JSON list of C-alpha atoms and ligand atoms in Angstrom, two decimals:
[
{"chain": "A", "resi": 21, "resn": "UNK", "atom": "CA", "xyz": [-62.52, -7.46, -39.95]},
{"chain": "A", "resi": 22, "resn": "UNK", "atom": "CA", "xyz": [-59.21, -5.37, -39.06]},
{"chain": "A", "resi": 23, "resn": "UNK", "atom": "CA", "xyz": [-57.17, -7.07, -36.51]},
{"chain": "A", "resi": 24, "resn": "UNK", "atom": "CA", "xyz": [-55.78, -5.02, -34.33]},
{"chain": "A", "resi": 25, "resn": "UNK", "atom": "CA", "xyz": [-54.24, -7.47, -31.82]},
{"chain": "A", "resi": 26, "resn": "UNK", "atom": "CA", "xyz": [-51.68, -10.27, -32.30]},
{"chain": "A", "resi": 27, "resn": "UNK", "atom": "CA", "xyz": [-50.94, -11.74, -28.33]},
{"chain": "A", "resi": 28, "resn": "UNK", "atom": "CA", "xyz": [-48.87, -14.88, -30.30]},
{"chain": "A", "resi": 29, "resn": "UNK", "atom": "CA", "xyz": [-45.92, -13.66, -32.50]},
{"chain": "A", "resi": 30, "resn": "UNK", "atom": "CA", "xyz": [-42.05, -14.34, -32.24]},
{"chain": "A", "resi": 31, "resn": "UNK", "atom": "CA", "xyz": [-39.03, -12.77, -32.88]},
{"chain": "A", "resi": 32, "resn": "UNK", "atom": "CA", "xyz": [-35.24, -13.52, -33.41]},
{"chain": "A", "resi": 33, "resn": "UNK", "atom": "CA", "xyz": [-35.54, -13.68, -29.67]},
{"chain": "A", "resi": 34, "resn": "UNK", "atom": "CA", "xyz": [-37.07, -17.17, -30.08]},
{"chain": "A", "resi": 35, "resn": "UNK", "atom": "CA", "xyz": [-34.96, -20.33, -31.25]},
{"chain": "A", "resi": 36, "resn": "UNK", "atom": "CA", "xyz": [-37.49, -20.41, -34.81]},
{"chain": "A", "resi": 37, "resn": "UNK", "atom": "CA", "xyz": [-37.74, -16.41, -35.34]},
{"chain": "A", "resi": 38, "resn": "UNK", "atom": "CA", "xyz": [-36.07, -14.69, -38.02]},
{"chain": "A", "resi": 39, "resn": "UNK", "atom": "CA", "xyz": [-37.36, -11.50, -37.40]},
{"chain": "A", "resi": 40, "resn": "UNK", "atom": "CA", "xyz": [-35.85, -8.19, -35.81]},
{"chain": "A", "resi": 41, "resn": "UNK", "atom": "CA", "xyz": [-37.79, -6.88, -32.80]},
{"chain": "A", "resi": 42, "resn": "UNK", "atom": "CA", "xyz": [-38.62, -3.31, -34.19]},
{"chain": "A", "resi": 43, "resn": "UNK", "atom": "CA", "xyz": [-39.05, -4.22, -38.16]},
{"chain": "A", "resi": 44, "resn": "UNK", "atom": "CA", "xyz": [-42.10, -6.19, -36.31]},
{"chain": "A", "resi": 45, "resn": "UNK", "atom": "CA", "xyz": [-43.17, -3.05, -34.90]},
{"chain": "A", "resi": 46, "resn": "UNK", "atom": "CA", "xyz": [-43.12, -1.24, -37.76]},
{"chain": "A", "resi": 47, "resn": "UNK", "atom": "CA", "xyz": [-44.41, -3.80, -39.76]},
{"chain": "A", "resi": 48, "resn": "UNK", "atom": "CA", "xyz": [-47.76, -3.67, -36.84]},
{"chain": "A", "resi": 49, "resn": "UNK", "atom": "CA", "xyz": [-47.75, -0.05, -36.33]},
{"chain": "A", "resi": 50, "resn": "UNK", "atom": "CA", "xyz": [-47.92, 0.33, -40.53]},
{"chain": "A", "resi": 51, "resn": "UNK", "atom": "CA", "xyz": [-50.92, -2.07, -40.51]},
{"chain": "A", "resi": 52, "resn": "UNK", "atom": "CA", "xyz": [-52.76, 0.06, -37.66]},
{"chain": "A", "resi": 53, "resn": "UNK", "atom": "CA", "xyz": [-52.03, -2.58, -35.14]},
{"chain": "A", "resi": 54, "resn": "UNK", "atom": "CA", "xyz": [-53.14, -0.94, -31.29]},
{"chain": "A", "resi": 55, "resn": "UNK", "atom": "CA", "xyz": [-51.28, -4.17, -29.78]},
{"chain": "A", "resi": 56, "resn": "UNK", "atom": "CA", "xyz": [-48.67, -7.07, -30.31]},
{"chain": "A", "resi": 57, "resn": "UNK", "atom": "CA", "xyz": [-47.01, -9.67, -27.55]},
{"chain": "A", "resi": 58, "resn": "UNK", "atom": "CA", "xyz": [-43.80, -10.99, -27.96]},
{"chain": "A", "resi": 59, "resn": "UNK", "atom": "CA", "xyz": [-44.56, -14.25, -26.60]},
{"chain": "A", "resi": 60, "resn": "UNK", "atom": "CA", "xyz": [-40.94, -15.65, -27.19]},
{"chain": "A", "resi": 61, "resn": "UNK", "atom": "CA", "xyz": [-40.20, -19.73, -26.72]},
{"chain": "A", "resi": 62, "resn": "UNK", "atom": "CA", "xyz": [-39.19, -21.16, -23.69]},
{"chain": "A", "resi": 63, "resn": "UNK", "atom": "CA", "xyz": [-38.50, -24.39, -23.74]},
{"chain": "A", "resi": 64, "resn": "UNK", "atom": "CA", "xyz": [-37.06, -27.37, -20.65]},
{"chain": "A", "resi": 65, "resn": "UNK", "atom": "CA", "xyz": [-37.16, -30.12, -22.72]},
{"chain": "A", "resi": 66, "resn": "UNK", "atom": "CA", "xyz": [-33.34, -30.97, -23.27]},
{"chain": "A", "resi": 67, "resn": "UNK", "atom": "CA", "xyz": [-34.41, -32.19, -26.44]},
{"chain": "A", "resi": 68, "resn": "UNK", "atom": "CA", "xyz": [-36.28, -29.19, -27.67]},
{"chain": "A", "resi": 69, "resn": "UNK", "atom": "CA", "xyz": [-33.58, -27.05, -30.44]},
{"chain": "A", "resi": 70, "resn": "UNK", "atom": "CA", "xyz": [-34.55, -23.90, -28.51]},
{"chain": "A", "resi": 71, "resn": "UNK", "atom": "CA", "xyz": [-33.66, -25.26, -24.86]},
{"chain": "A", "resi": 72, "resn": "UNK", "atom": "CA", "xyz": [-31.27, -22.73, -23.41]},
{"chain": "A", "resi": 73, "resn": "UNK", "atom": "CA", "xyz": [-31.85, -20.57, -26.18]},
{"chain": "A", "resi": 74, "resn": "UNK", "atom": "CA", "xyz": [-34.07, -17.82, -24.31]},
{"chain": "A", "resi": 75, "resn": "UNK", "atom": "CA", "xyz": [-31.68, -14.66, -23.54]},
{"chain": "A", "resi": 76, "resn": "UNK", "atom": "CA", "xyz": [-33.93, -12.82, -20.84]},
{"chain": "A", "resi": 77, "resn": "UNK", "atom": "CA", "xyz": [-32.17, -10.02, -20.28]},
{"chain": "A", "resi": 78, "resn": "UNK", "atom": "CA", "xyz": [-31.29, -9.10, -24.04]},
{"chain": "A", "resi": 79, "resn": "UNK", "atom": "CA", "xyz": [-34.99, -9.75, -25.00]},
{"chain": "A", "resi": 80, "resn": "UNK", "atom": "CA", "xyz": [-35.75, -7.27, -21.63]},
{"chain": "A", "resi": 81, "resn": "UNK", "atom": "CA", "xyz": [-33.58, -4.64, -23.09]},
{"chain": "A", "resi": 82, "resn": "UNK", "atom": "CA", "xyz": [-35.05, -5.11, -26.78]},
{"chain": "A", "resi": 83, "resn": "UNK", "atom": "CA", "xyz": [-38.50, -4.60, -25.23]},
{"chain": "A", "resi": 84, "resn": "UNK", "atom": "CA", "xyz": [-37.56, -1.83, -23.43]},
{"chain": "A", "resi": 85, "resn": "UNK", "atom": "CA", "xyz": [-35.89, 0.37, -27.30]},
{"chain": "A", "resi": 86, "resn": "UNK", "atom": "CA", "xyz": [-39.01, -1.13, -28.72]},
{"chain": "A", "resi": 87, "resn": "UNK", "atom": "CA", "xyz": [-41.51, 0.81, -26.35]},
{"chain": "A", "resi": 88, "resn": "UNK", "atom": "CA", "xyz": [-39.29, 3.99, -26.63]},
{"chain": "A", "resi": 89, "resn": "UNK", "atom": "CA", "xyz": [-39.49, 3.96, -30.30]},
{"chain": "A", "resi": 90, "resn": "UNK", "atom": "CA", "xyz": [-43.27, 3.26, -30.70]},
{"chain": "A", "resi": 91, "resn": "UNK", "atom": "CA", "xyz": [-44.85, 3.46, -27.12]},
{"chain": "A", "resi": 92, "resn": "UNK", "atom": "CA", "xyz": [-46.77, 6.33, -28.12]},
{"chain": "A", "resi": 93, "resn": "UNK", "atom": "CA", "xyz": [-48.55, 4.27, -31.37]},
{"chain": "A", "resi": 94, "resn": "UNK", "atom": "CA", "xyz": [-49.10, 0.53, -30.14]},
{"chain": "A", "resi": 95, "resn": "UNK", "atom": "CA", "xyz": [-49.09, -1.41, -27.11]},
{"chain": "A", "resi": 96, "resn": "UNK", "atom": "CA", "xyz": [-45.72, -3.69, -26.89]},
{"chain": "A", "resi": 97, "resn": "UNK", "atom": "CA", "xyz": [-46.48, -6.48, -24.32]},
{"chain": "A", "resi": 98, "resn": "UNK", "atom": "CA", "xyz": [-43.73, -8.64, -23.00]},
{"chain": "A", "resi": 99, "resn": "UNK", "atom": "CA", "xyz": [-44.55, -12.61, -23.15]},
{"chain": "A", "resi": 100, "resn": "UNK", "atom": "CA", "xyz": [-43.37, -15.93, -23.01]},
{"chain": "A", "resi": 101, "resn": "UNK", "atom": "CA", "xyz": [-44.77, -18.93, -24.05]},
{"chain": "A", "resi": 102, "resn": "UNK", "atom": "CA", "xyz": [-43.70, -21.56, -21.90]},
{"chain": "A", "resi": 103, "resn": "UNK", "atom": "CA", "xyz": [-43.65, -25.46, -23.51]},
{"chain": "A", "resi": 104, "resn": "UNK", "atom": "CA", "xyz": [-45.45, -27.78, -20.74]},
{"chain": "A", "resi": 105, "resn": "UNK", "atom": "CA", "xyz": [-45.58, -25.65, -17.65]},
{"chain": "A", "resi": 106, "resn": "UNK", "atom": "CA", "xyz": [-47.01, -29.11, -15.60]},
{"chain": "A", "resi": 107, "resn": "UNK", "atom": "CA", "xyz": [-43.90, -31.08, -16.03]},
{"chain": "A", "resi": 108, "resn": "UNK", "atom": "CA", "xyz": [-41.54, -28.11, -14.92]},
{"chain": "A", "resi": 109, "resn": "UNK", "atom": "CA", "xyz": [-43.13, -26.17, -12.20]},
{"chain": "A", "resi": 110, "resn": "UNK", "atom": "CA", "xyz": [-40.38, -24.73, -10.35]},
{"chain": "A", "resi": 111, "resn": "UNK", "atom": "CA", "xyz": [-38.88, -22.96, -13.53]},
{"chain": "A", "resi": 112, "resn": "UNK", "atom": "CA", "xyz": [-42.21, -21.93, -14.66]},
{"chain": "A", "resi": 113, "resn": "UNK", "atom": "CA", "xyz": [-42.81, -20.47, -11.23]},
{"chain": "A", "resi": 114, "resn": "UNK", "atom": "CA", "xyz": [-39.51, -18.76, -11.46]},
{"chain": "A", "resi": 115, "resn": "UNK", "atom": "CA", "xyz": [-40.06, -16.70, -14.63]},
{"chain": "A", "resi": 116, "resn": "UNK", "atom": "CA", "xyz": [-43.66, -15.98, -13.50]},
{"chain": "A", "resi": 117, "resn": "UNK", "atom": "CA", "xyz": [-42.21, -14.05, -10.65]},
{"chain": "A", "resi": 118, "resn": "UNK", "atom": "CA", "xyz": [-40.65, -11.78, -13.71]},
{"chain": "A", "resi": 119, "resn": "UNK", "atom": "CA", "xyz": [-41.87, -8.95, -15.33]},
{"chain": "A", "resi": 120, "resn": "UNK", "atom": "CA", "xyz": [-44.10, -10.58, -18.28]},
{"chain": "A", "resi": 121, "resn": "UNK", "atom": "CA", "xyz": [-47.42, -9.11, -19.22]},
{"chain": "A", "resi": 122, "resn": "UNK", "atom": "CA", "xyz": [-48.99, -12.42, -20.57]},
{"chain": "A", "resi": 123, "resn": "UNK", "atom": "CA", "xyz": [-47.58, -16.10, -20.24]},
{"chain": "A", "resi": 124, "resn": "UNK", "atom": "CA", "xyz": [-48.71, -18.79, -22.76]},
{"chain": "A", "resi": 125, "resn": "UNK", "atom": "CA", "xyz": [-48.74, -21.96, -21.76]},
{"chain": "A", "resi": 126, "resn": "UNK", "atom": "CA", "xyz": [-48.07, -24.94, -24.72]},
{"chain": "A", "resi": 127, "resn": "UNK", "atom": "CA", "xyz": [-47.58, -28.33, -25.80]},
{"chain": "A", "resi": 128, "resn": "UNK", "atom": "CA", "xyz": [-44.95, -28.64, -27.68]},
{"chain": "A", "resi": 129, "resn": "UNK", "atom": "CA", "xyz": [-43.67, -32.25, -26.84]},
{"chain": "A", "resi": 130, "resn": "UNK", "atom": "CA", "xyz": [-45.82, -35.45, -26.35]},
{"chain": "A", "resi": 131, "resn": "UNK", "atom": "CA", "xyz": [-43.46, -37.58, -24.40]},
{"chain": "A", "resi": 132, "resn": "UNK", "atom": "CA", "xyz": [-40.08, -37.85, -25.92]},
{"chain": "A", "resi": 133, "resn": "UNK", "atom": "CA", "xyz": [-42.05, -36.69, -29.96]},
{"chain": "A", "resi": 134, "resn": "UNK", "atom": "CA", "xyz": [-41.99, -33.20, -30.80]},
{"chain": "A", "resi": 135, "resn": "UNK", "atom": "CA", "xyz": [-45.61, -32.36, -32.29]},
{"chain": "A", "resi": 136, "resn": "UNK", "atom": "CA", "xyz": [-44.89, -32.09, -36.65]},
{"chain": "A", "resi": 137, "resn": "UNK", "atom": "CA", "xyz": [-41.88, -35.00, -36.27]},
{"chain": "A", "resi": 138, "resn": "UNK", "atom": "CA", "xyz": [-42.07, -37.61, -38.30]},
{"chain": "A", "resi": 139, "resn": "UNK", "atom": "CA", "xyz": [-41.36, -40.05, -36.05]},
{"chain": "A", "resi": 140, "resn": "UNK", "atom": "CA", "xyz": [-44.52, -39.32, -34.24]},
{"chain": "A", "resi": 141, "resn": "UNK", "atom": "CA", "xyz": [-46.32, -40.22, -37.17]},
{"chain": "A", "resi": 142, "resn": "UNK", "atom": "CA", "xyz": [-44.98, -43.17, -37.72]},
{"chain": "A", "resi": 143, "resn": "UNK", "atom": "CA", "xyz": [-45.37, -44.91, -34.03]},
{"chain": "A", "resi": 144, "resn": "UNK", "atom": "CA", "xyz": [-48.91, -43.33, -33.83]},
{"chain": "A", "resi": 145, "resn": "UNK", "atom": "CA", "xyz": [-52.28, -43.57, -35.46]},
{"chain": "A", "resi": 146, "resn": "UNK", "atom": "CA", "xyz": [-53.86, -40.21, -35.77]},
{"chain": "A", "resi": 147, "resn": "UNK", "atom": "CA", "xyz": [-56.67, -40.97, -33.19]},
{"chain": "A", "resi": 148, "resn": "UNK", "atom": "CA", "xyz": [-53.79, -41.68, -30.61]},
{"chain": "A", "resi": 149, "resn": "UNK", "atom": "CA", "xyz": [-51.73, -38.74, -31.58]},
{"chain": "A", "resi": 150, "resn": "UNK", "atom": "CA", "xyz": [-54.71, -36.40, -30.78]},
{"chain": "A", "resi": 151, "resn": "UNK", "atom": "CA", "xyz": [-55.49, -38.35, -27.71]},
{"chain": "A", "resi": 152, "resn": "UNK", "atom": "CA", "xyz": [-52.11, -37.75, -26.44]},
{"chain": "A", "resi": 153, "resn": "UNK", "atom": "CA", "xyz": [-52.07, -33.69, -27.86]},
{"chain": "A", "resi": 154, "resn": "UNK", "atom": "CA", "xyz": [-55.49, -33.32, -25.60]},
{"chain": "A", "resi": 155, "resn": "UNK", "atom": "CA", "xyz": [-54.41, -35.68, -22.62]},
{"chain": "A", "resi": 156, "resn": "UNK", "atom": "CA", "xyz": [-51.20, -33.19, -22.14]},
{"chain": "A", "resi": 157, "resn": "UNK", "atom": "CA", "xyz": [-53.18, -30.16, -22.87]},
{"chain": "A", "resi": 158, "resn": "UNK", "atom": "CA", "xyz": [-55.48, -30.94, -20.03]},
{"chain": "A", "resi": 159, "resn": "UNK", "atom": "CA", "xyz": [-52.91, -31.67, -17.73]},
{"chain": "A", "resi": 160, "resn": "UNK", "atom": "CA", "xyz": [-51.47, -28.39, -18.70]},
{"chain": "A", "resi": 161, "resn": "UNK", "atom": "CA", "xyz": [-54.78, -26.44, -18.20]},
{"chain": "A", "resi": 162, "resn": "UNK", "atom": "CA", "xyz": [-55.33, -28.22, -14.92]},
{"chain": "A", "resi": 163, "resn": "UNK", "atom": "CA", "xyz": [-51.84, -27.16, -14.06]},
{"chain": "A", "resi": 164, "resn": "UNK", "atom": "CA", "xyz": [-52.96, -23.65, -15.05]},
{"chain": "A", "resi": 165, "resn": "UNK", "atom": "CA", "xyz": [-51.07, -20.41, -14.09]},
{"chain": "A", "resi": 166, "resn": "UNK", "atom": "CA", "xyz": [-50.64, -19.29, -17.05]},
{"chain": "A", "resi": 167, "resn": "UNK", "atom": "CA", "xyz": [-52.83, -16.39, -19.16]},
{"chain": "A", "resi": 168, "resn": "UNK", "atom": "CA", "xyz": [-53.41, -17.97, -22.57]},
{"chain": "A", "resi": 169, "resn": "UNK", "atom": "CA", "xyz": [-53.30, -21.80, -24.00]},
{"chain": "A", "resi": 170, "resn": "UNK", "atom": "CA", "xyz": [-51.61, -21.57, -27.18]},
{"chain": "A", "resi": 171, "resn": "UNK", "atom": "CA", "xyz": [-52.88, -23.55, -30.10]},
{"chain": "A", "resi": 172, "resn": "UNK", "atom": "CA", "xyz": [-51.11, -25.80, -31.93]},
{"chain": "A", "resi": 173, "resn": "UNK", "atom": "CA", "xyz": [-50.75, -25.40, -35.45]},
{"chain": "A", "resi": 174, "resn": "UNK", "atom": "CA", "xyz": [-49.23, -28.60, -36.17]},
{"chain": "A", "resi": 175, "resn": "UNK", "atom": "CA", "xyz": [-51.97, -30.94, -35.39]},
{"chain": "A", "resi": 176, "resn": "UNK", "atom": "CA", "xyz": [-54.13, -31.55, -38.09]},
{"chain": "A", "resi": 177, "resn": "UNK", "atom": "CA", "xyz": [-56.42, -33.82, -39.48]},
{"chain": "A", "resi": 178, "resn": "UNK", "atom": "CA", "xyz": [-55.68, -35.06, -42.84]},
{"chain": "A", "resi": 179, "resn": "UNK", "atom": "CA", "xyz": [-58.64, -35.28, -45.02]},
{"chain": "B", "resi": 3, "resn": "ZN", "atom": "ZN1", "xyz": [-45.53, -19.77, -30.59]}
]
């Protein structure tokens, strides 16, 4: 099957994103790609290493070259991916009232534990890790206002 949609990818616009904006656009436009999102991190935890990090109006301007130089060959959509909407509602209601095309909403933190730290794993069973991962996701989703719940990568069941 030939993917030609990726609505989850991030650049050096997000606080764990090497990548240049338009060497991803290349890289999707060489592999036939008809659209990408730049669903950049935005996190209000004050623990999270990315909080603060999110430079609107640069990543704006970046989006902006990017659909000059390959508007004509792929679909660039402008996204955010916002960690736990539900406990921050007045910032996530401020950037909704910008210009994205798609906001994902995430868990990223469960209670002061960042999801893939250790330290999670060591004051938590697995059964009450996932408990917690699905308790905050449905608050989230309840929550709602967002376009698209992103999936976590980093829990896992070990076999
Ligand atoms: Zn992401």
């Amino acid at each position: 099957m030939k993917v030609i949609a990726d609505m989850h990818i991030h650049s050096r616009f997000s606080v764990d994103g090497k990548d240049d904006m338009m060497t991803m656009c290349r890289a999707a436009v060489d592999r036939g790609m008809r659209y990408i999102c730049f669903t950049e991190h935005f996190d209000m935890n004050p623990r999270d290493y990315g909080f603060g990090y999110f430079a609107f109006k640069k990543f704006s301007e970046a989006i902006d070259m990017a659909r000059d130089e390959f508007g004509g060959t792929i679909s660039i959509l402008k996204g955010l991916e916002f960690g736990e909407p539900h406990l921050y509602p007045k910032e996530f209601e401020t950037m909704l009232k910008k210009d994205f095309d798609v906001i994902l909403g995430a868990v990223h933190w469960l209670g002061q534990f960042l999801i893939g730290q250790k330290e999670l794993e060591e004051n938590f069973g697995q059964e009450e890790i996932f408990e917690k991962y699905y308790t905050e996701v449905l608050k989230a989703t309840r929550f709602g206002g967002f376009d698209i719940l992103a999936r976590q990568s980093q829990v896992k069941f070990q076999s």
